[in-house]
mmCIF file of C-alpha atoms and ligand atoms in Angstrom:
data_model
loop_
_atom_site.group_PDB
_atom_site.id
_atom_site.type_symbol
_atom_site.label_atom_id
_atom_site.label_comp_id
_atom_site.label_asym_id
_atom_site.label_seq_id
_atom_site.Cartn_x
_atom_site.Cartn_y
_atom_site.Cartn_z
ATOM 1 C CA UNK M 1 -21.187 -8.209 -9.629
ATOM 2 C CA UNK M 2 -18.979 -9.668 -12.187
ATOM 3 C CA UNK M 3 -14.989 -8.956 -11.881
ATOM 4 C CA UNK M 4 -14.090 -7.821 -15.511
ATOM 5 C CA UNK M 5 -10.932 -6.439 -14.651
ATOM 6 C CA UNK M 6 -7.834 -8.370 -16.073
ATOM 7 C CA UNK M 7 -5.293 -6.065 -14.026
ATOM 8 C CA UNK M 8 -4.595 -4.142 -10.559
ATOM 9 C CA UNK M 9 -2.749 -1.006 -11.406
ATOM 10 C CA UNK M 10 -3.994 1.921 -9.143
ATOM 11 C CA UNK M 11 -7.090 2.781 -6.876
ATOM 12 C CA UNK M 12 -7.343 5.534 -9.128
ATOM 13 C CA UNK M 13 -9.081 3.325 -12.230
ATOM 14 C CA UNK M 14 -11.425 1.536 -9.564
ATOM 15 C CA UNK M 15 -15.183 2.712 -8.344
ATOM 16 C CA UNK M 16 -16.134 2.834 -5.108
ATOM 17 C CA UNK M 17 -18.192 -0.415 -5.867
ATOM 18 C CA UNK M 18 -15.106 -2.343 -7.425
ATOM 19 C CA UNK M 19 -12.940 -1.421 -3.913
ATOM 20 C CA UNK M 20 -15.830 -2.718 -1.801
ATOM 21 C CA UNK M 21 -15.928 -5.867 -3.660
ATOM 22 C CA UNK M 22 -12.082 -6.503 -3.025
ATOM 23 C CA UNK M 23 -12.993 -5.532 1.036
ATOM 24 C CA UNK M 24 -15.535 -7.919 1.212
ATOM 25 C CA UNK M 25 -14.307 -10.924 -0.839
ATOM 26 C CA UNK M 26 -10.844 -9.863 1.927
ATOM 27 C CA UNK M 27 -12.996 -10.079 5.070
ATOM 28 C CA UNK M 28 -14.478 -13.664 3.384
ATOM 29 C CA UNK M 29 -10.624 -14.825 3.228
ATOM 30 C CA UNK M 30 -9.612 -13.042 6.600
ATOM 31 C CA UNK M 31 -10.754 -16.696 8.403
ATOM 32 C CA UNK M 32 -8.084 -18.808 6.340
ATOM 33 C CA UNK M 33 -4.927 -17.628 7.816
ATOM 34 C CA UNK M 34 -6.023 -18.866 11.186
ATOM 35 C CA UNK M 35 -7.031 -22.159 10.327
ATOM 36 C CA UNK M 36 -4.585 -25.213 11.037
ATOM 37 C CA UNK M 37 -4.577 -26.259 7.322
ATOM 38 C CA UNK M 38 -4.031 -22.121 5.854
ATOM 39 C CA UNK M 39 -4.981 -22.995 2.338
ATOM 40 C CA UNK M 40 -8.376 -22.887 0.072
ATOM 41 C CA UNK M 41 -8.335 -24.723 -3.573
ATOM 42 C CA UNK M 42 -9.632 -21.269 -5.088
ATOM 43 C CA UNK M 43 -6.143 -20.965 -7.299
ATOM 44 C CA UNK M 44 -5.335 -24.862 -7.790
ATOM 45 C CA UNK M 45 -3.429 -25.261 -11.005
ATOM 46 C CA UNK M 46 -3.147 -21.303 -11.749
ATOM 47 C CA UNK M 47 0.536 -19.974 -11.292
ATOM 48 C CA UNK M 48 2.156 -16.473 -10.210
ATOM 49 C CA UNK M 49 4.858 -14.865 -10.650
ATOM 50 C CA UNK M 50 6.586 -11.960 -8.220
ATOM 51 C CA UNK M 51 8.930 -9.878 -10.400
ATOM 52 C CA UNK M 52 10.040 -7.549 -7.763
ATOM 53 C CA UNK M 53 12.538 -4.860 -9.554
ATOM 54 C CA UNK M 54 12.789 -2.907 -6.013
ATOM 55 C CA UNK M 55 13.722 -4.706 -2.556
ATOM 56 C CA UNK M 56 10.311 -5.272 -0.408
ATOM 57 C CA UNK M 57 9.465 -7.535 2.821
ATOM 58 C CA UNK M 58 6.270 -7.006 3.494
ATOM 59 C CA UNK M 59 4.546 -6.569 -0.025
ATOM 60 C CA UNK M 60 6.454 -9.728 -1.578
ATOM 61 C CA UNK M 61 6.284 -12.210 1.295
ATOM 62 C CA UNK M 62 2.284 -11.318 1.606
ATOM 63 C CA UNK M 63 1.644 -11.477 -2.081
ATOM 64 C CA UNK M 64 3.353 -15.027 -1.771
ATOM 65 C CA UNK M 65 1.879 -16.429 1.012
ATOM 66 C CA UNK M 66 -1.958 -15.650 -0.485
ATOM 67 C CA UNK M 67 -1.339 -16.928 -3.053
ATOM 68 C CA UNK M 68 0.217 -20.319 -1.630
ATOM 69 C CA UNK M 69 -3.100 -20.290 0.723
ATOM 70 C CA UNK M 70 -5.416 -20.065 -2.503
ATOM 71 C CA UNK M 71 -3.236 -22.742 -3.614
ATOM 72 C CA UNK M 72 -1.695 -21.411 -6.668
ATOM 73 C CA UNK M 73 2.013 -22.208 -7.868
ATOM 74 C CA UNK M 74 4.466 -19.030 -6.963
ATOM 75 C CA UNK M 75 7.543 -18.291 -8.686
ATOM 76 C CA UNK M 76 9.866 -15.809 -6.970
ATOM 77 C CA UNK M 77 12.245 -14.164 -10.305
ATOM 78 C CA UNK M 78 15.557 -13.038 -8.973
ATOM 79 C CA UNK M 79 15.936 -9.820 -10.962
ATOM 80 C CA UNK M 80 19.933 -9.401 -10.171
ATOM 81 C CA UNK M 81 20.820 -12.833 -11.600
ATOM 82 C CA UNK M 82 18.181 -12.775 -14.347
ATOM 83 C CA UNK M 83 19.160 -11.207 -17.993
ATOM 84 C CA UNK M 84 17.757 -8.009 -16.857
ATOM 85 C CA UNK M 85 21.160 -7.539 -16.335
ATOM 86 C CA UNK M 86 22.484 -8.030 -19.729
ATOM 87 C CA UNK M 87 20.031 -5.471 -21.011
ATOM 88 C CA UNK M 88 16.612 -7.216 -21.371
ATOM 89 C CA UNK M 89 13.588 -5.075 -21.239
ATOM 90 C CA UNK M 90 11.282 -5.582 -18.317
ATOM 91 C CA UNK M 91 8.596 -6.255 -21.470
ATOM 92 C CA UNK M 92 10.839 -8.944 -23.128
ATOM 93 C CA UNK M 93 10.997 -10.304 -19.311
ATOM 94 C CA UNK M 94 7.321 -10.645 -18.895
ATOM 95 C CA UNK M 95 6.791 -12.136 -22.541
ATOM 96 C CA UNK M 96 9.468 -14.317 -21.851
ATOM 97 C CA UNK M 97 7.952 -15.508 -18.684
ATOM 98 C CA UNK M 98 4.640 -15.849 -19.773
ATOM 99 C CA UNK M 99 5.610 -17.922 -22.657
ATOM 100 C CA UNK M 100 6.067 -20.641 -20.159
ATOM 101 C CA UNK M 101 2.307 -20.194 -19.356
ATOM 102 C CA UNK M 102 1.682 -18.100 -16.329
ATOM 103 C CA UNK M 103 -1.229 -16.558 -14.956
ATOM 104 C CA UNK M 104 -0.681 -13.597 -13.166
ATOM 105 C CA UNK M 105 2.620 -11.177 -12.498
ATOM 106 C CA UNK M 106 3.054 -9.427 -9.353
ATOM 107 C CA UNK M 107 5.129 -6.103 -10.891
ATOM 108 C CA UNK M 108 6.930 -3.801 -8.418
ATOM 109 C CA UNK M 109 9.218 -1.096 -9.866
ATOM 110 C CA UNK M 110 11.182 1.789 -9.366
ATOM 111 C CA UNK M 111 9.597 3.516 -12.372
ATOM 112 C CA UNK M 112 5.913 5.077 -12.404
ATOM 113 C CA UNK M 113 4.409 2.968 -15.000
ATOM 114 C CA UNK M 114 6.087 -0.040 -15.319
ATOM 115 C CA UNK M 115 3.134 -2.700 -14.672
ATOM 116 C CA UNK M 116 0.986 -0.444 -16.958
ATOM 117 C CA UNK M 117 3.445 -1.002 -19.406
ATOM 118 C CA UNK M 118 3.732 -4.715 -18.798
ATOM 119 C CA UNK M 119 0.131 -5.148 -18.437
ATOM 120 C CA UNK M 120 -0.663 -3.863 -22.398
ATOM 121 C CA UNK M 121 2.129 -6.335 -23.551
ATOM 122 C CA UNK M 122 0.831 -9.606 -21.695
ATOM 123 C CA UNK M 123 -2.319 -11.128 -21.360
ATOM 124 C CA UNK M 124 -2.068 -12.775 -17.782
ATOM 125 C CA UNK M 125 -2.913 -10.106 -15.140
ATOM 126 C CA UNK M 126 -0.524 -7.936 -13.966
ATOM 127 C CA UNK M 127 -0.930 -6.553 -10.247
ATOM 128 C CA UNK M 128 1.378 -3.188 -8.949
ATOM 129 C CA UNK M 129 3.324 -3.713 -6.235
ATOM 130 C CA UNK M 130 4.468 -0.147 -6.045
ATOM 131 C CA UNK M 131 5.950 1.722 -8.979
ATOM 132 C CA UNK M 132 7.818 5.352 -8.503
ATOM 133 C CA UNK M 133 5.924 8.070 -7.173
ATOM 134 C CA UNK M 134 2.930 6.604 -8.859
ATOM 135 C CA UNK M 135 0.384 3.836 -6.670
ATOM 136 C CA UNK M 136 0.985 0.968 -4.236
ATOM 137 C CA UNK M 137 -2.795 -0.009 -4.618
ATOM 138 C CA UNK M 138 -2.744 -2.982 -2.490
ATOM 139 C CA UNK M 139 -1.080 -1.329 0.229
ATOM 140 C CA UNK M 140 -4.361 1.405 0.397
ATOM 141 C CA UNK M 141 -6.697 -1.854 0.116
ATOM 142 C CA UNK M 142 -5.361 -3.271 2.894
ATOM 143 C CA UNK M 143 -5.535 0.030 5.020
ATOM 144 C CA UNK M 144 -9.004 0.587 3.972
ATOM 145 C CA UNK M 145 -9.756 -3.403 5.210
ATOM 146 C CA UNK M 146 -7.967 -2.750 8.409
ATOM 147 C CA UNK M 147 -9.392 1.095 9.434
ATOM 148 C CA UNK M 148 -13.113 -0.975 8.385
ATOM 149 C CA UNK M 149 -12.270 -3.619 10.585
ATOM 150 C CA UNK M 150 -11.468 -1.097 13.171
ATOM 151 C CA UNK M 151 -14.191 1.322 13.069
ATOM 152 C CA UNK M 152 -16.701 -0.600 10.796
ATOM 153 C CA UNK M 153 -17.105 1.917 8.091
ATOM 154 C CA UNK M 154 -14.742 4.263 6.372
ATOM 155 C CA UNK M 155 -17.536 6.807 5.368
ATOM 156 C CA UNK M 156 -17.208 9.946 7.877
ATOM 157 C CA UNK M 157 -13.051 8.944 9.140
ATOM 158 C CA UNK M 158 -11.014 11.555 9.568
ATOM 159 C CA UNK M 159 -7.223 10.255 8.173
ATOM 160 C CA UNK M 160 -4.071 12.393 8.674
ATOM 161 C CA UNK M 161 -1.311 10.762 6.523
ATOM 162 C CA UNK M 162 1.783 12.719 7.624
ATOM 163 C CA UNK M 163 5.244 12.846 5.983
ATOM 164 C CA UNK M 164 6.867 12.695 2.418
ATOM 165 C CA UNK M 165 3.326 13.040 0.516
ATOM 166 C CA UNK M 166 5.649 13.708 -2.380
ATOM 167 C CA UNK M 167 7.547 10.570 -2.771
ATOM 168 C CA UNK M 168 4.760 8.566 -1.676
ATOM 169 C CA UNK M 169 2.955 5.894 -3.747
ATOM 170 C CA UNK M 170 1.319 4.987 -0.763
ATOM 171 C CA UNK M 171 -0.424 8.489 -0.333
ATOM 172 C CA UNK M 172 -0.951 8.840 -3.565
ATOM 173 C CA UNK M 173 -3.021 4.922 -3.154
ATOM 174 C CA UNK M 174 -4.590 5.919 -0.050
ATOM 175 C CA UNK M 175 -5.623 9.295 -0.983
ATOM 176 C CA UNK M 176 -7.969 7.789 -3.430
ATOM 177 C CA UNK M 177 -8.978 4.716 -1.636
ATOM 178 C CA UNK M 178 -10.053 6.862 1.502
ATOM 179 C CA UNK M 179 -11.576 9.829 -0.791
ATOM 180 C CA UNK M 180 -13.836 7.459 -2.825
ATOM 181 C CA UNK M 181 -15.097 5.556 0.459
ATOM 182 C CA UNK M 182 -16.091 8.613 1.808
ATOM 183 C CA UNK M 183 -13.474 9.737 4.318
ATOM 184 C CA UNK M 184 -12.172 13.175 5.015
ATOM 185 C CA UNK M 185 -8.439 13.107 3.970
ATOM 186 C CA UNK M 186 -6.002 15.676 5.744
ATOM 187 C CA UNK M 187 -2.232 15.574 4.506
ATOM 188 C CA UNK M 188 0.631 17.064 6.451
ATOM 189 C CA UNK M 189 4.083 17.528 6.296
ATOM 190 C CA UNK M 190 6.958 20.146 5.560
ATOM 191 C CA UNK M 191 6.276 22.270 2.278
ATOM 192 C CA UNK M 192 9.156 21.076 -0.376
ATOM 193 C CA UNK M 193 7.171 17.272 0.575
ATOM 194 C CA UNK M 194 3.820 18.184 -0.134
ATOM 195 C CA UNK M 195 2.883 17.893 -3.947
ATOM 196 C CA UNK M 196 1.704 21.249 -5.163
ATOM 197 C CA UNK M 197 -2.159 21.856 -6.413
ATOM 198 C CA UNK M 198 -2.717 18.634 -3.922
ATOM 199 C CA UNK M 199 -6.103 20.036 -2.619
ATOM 200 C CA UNK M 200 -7.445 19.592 -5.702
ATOM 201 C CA UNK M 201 -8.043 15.837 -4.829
ATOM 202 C CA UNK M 202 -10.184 16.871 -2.042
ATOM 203 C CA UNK M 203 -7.552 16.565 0.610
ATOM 204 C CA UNK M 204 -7.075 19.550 3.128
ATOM 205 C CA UNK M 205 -3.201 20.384 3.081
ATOM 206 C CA UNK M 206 -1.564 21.438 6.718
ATOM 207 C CA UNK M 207 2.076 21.708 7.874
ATOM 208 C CA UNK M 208 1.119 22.074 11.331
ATOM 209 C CA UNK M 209 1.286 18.024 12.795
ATOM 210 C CA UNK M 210 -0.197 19.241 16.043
ATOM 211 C CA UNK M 211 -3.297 19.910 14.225
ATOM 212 C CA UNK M 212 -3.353 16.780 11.985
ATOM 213 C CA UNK M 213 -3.259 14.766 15.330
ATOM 214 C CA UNK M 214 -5.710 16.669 16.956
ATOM 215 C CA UNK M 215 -9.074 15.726 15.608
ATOM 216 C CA UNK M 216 -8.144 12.454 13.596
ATOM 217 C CA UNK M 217 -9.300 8.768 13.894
ATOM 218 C CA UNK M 218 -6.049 7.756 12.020
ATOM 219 C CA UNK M 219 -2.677 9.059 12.279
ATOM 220 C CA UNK M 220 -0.856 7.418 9.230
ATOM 221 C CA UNK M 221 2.650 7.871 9.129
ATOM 222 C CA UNK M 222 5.004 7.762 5.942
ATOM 223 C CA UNK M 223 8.728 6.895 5.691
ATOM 224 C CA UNK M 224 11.093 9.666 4.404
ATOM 225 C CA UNK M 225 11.440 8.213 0.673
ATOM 226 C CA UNK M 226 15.057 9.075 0.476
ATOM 227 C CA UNK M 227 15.678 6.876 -2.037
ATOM 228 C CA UNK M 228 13.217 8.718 -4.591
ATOM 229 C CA UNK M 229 14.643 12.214 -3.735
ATOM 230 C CA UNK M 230 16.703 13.809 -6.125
ATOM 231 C CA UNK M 231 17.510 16.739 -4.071
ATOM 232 C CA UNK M 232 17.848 18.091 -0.567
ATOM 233 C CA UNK M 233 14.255 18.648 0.932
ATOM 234 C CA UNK M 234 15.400 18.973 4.584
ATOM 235 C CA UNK M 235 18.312 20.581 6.449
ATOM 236 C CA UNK M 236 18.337 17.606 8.734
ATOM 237 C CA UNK M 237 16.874 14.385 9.970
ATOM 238 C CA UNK M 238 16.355 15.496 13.415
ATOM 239 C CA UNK M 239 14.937 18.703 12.559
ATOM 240 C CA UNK M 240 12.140 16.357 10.765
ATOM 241 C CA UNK M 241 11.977 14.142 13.512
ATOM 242 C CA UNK M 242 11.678 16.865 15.877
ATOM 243 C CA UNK M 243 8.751 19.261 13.676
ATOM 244 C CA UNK M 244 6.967 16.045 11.815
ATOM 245 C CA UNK M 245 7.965 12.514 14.379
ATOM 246 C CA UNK M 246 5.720 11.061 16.689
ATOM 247 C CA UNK M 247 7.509 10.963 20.382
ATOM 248 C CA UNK M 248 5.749 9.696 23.290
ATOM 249 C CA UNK M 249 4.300 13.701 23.566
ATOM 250 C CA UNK M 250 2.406 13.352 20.628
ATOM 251 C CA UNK M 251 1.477 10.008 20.704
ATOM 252 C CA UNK M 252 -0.420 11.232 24.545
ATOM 253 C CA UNK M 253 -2.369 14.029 21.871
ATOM 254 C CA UNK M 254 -3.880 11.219 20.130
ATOM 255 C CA UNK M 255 -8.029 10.994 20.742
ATOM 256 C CA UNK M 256 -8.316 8.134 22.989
ATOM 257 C CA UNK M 257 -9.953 6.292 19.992
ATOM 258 C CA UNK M 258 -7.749 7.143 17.421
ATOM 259 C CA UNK M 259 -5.242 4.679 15.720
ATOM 260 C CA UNK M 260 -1.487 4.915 14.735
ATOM 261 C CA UNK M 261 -0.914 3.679 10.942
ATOM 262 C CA UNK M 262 2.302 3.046 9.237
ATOM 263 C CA UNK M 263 2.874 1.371 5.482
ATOM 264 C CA UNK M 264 6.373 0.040 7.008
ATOM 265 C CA UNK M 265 8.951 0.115 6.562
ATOM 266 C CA UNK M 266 9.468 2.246 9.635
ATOM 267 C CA UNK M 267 12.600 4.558 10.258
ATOM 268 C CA UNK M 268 12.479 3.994 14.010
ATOM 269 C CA UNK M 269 13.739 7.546 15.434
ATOM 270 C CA UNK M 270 12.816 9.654 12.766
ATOM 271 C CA UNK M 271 8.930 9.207 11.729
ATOM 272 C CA UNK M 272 8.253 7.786 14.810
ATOM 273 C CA UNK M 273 10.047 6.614 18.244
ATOM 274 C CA UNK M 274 10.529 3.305 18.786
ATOM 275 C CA UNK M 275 8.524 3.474 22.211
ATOM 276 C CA UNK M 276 5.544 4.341 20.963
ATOM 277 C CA UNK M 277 5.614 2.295 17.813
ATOM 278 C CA UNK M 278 4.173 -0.909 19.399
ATOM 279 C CA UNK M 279 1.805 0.892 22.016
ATOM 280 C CA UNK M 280 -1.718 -0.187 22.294
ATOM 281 C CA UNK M 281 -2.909 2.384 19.734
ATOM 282 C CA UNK M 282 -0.677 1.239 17.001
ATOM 283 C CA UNK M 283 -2.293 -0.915 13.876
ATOM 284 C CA UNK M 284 1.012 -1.757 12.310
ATOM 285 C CA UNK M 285 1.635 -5.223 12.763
ATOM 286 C CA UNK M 286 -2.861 -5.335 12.055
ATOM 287 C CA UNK M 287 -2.177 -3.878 8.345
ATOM 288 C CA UNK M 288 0.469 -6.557 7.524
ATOM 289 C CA UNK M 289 -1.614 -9.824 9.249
ATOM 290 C CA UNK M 290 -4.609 -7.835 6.789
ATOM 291 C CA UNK M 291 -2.119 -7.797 3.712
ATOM 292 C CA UNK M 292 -2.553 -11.405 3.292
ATOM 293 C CA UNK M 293 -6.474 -11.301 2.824
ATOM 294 C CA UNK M 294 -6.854 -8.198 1.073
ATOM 295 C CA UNK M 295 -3.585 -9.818 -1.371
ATOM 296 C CA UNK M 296 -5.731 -13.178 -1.639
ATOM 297 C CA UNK M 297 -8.972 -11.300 -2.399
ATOM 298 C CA UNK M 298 -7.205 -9.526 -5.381
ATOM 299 C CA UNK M 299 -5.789 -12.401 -6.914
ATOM 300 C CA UNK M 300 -9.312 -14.347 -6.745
ATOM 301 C CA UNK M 301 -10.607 -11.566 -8.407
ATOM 302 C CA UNK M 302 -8.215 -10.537 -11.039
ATOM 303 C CA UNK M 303 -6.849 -14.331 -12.157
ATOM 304 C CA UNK M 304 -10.610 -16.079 -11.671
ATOM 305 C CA UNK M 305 -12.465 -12.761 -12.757
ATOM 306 C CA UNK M 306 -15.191 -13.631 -10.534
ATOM 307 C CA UNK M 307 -17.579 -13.064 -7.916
HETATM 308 N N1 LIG N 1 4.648 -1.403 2.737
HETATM 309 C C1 LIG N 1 5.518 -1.929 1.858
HETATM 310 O O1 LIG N 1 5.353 -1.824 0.620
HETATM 311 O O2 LIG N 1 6.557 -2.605 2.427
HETATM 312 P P1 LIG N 1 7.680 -3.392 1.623
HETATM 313 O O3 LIG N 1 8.500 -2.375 0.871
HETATM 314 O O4 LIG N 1 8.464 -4.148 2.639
HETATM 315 O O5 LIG N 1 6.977 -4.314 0.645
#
């Protein structure tokens, strides 16, 4: 298959054939992170850019770090002492920057769209980081690698991703990833968080948690989004934590071969209790060592547009 796509912007745009691609080309790059020498030539003289408009630990260290290990040049842009703050428009940023002959941005933004936009202004590649309520693609990609890895197959795996569905760019990601491998999708959560007409992307929609622990392979837990709420959704954090958390009661309802998932970053007390969040069960730290092969994987494909 040849890699025609110049840009990552959502799982939404990609086939079921284009996602397996990026999980297999991962699982061939999986190997170089435990090597003594962590770094391939696949990237040599090719440079990136991370233009992170939101904070992130996980998403911008990992997109760094692959690309170092395919070898390419990274630039971290500090957006609060850049001349975003006298005005400049994130597209007058990216021309700017690309001017200087770059290869590929790394775009994550508070606004649903923003890479999009960037991407049909530029002609390096332009990979979402997360933007808004909108998609957090490689965050899905590198649940679907590490549920595979886990199970061998996605086709047939029952996923309960619990929480702010609302707010989430991350459900929104993983909702398609999961859907268009073949998995059966269950969201749950209280009713002001769970995006109206949602069931019309195939997902079935409870607010009952006991029931979207019960039967599933993967419990995937999402972070209240408080910082994308423009209103009062909930009389109170512990009344969340209490109806929607996992304690160490709910974590003993989990099948004995079922999984805990979180995006991070976790809200230790409210989504979940810190006891339980680093049991045996839990995949957490699993997604993030993943992040780095399924990141590496997408910039092989989208910067060399090849396989
Ligand atoms: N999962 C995730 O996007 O984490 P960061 O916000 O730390 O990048």
């Amino acid at each position: 298959m040849e890699w025609k796509r110049k840009d990552l912007i959502g799982l939404e745009y990609l086939s079921k054939e284009e996602i397996e691609v990026i999980l297999q080309v991962a699982d061939s790059f999986k190997d170089v992170s435990t090597r003594s020498v962590k770094k391939v030539p696949a990237l040599r003289g090719k440079t990136v850019v991370n233009l992170f408009f939101e904070p992130s630990t996980r998403t911008r260290t990992s997109f760094e770090l692959a690309a170092k290990r395919l070898s390419a040049d990274v630039l971290g842009f500090d957006v609060s002492s850049s001349s975003v703050s006298k005005g400049e428009t994130i597209v007058d940023t990216a021309k700017n920057i690309e001017a200087m002959k770059v290869d590929c941005f790394i775009v994550r933004h508070s606004i649903s769209g923003a890479p999009e936009i960037i991407s049909k202004n530029v002609s390096s590649s332009v990979i979402n980081a997360g933007d808004g309520c909108h998609e957090h693609p490689t965050q899905a990609l590198l649940d679907l690698f590490t549920v595979k890895e886990k199970f061998g197959k996605i086709e047939g795996i029952k996923i309960s991703i619990i929480g702010d569905i609302l707010h989430s760019r991350v459900a929104r990601s993983n909702i398609w990833g999961f859907k268009k491998l073949g998995a059966e999708v269950i969201v749950c959560g209280p009713p002001p968080l769970i995006p109206k007409d949602i069931e019309k992307t195939g997902v079935e929609v409870t607010y009952d948690i006991e029931k979207a622990i019960e039967k599933a392979d993967i419990i995937y837990l999402l972070r209240l989004q408080r910082e994308r709420q423009k209103e009062n959704f909930l009389p109170s954090l512990k009344e969340y934590s209490f109806l929607y958390g996992i304690d160490e009661k709910r974590y003993e309802k989990i099948k004995s071969k079922a999984f805990l998932m979180h995006p991070g970053p976790m809200n230790r007390g409210i989504e979940i209790k810190s006891e339980v969040a680093n049991q045996d069960k839990s995949l957490i730290l699993n997604q993030v060592t993943n992040g780095i092969a399924v990141r590496m994987a997408v910039l092989y494909l989208v910067i060399g547009r090849k396989i």
